PDB file of C-alpha atoms in Angstrom:
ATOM      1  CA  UNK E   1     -97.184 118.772  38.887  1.00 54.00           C
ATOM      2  CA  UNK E   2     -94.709 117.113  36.560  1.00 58.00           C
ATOM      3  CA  UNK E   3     -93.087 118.614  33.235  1.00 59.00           C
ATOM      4  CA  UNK E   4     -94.857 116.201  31.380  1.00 61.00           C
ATOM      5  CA  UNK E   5     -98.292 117.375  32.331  1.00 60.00           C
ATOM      6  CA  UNK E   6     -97.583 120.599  32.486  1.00 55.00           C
ATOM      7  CA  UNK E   7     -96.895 120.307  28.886  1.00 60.00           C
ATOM      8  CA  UNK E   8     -99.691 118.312  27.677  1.00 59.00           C
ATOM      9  CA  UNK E   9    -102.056 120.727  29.712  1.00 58.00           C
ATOM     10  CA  UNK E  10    -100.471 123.257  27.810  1.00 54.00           C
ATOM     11  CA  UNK E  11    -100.310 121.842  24.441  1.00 59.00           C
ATOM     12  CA  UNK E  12    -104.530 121.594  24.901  1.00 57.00           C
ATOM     13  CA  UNK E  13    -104.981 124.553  26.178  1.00 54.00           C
ATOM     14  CA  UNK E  14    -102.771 126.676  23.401  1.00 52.00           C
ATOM     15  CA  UNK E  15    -101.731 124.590  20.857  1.00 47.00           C
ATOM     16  CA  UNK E  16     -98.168 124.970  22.223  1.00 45.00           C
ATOM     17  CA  UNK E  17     -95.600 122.724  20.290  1.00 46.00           C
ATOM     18  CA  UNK E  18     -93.093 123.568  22.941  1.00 45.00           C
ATOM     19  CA  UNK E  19     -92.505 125.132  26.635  1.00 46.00           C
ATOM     20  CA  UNK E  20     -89.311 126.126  27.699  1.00 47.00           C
ATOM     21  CA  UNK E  21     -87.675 125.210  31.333  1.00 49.00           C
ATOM     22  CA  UNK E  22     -84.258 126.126  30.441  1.00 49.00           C
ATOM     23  CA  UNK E  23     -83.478 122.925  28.786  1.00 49.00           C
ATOM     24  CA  UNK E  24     -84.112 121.692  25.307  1.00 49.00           C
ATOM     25  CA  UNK E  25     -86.643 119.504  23.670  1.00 48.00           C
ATOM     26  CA  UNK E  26     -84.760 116.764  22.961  1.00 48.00           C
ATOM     27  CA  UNK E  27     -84.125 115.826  26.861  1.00 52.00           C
ATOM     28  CA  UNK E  28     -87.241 116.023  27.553  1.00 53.00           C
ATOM     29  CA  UNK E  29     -88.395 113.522  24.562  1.00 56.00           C
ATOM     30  CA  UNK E  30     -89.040 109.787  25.635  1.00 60.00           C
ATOM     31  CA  UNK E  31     -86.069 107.385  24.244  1.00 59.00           C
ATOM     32  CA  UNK E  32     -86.656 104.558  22.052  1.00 59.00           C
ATOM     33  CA  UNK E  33     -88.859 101.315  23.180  1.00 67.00           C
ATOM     34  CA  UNK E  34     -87.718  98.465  24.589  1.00 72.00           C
ATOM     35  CA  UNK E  35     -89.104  96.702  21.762  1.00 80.00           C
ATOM     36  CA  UNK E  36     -87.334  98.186  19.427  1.00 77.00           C
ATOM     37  CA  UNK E  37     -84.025  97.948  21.186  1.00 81.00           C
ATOM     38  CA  UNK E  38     -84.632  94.391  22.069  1.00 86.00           C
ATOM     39  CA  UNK E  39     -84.956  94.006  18.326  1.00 84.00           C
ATOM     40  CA  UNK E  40     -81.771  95.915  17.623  1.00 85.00           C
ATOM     41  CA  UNK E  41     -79.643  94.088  19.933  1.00 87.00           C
ATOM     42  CA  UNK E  42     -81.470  91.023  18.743  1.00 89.00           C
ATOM     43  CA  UNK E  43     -80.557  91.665  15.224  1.00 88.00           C
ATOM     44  CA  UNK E  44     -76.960  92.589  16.085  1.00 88.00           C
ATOM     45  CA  UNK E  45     -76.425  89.465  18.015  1.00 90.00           C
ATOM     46  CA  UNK E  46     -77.734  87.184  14.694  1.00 90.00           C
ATOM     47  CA  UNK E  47     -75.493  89.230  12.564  1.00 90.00           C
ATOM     48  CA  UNK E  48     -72.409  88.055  14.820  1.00 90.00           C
ATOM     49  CA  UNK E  49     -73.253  84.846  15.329  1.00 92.00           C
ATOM     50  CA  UNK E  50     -73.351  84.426  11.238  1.00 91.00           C
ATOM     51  CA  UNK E  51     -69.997  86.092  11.028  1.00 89.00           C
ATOM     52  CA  UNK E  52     -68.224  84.108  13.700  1.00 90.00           C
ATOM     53  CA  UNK E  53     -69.642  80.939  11.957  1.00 90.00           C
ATOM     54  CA  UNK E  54     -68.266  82.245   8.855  1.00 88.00           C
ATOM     55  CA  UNK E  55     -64.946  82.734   9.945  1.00 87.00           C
ATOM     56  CA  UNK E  56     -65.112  79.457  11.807  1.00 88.00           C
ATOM     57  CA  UNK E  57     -65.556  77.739   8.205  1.00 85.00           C
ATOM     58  CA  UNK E  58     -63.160  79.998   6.739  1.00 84.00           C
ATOM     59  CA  UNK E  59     -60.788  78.721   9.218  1.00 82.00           C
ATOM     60  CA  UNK E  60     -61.253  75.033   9.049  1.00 81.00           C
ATOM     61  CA  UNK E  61     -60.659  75.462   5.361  1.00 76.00           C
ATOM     62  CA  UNK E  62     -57.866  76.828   6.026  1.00 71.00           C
ATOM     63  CA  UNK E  63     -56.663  74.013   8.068  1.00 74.00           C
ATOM     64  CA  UNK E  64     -57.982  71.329   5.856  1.00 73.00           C
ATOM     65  CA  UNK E  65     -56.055  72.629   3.224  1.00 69.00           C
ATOM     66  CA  UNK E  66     -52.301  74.459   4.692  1.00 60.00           C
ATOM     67  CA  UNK E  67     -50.874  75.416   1.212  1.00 58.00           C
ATOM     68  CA  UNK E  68     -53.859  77.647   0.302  1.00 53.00           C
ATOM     69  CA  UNK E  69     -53.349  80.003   3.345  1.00 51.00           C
ATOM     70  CA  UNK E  70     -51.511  82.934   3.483  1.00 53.00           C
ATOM     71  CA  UNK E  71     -49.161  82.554   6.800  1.00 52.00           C
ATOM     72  CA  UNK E  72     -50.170  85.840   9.565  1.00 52.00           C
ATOM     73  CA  UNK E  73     -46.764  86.604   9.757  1.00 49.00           C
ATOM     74  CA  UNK E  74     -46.692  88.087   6.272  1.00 50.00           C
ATOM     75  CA  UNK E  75     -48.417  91.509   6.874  1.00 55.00           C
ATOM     76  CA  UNK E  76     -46.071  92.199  10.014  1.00 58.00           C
ATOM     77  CA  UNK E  77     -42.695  91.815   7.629  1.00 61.00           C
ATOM     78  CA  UNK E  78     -44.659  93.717   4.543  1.00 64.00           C
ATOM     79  CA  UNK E  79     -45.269  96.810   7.431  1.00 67.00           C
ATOM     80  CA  UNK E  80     -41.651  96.299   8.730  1.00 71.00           C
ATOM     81  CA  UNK E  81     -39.845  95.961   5.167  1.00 66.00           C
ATOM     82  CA  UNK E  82     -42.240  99.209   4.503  1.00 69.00           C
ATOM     83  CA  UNK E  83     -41.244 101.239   7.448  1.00 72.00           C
ATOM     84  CA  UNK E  84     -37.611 100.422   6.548  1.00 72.00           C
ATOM     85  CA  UNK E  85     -37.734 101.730   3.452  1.00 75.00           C
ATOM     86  CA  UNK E  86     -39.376 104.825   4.945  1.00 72.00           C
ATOM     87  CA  UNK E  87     -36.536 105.508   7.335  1.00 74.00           C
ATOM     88  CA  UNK E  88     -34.107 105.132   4.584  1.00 77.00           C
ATOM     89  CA  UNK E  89     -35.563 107.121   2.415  1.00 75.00           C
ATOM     90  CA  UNK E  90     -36.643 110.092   5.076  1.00 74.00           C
ATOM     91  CA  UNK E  91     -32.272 109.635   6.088  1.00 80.00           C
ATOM     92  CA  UNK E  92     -31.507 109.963   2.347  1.00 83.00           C
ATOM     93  CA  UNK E  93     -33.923 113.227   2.538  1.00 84.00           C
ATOM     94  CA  UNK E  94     -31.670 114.290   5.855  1.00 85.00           C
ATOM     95  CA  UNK E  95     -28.720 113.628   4.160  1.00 86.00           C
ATOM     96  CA  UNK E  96     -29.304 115.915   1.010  1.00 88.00           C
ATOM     97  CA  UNK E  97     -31.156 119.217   2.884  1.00 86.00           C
ATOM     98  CA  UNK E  98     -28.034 118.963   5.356  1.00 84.00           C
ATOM     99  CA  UNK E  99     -25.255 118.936   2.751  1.00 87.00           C
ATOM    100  CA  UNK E 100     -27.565 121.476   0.926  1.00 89.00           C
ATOM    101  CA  UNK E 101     -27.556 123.681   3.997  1.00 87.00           C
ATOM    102  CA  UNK E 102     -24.039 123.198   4.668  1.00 84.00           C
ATOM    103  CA  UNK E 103     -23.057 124.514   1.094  1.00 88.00           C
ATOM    104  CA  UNK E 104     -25.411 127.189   0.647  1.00 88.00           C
ATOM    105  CA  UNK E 105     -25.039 128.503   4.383  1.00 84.00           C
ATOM    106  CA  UNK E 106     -22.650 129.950   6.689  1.00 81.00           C
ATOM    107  CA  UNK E 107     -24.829 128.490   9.842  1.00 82.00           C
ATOM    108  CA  UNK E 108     -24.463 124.848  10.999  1.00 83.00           C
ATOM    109  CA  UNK E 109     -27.014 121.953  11.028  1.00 85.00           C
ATOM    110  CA  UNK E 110     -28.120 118.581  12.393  1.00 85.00           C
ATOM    111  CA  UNK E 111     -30.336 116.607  11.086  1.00 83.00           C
ATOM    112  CA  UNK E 112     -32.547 114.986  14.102  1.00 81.00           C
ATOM    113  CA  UNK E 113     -36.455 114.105  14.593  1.00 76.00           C
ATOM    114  CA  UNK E 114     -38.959 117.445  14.627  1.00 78.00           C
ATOM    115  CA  UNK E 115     -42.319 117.781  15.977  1.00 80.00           C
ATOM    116  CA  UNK E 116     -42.973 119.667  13.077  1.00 85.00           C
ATOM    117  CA  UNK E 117     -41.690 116.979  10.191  1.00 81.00           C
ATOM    118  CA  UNK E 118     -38.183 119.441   9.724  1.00 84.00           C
ATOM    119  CA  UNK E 119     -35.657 117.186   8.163  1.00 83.00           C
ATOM    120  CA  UNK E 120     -32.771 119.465   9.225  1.00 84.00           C
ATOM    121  CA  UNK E 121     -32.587 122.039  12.405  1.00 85.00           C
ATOM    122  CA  UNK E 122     -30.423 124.977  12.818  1.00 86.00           C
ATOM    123  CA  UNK E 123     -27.666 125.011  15.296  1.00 86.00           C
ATOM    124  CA  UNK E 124     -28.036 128.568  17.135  1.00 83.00           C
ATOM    125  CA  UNK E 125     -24.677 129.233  19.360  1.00 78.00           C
ATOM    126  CA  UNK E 126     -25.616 131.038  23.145  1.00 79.00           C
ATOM    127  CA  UNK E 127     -24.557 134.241  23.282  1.00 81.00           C
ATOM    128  CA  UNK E 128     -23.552 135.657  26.672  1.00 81.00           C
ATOM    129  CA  UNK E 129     -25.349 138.311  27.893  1.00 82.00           C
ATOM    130  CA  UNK E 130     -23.551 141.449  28.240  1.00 74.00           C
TER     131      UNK E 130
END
């Protein structure tokens, strides 16, 4: 006898909402009908279609007319110029914690990438063991 009516045996003969063979209810509920993801893909499918024609027009607009487009190259040297002035300002960052350090401090640092966003790392000298 399978799960299934087991259950609906049981469901007549108690009232039972649930049984429990180890696993939980939602496995044992029936997915979604083919209908309805038919639909669903259906619907998805239109919705792309729409938006490649879209971009198709927005495109040949774009070709009809050159001066009105923004060139693709722009956003990559925006990004670039952008992480540029990231690095310079993270080494201008480096630059003041180290000569901080190096005034305030006996020790010695260097200023080199951390996993954990340090600016500056200590220099620790090896001791030999005695």
């Amino acid at each position: 006898m399978s799960r299934a009516s087991v259950k609906k045996a049981a469901q007549r003969a108690g009232g039972l909402e649930s049984l429990e063979f180890g696993c939980s209810t939602e496995m044992t509920t029936n997915p979604p009908a083919p209908d309805f993801q038919n639909k669903n893909r259906a619907a998805i499918l239109a919705e792309l279609k729409q938006e490649k024609k879209k971009l198709i027009m927005q495109n040949q607009s774009a070709m009809n007319n050159p001066g009105a487009s923004i060139p693709l190259s722009r956003p990559a040297f925006a990004k670039d110029f952008r992480d540029h002035a990231e690095q310079q300002h993270i080494a201008a960052q480096q630059k003041a914690a180290l000569q901080h350090a190096h005034a305030h401090s006996s020790g010695y640092f260097i200023t080199q990438d951390s996993a954990f966003g340090n600016l500056i790392l200590p220099v620790l000298p090896r001791l030999d063991p005695e």
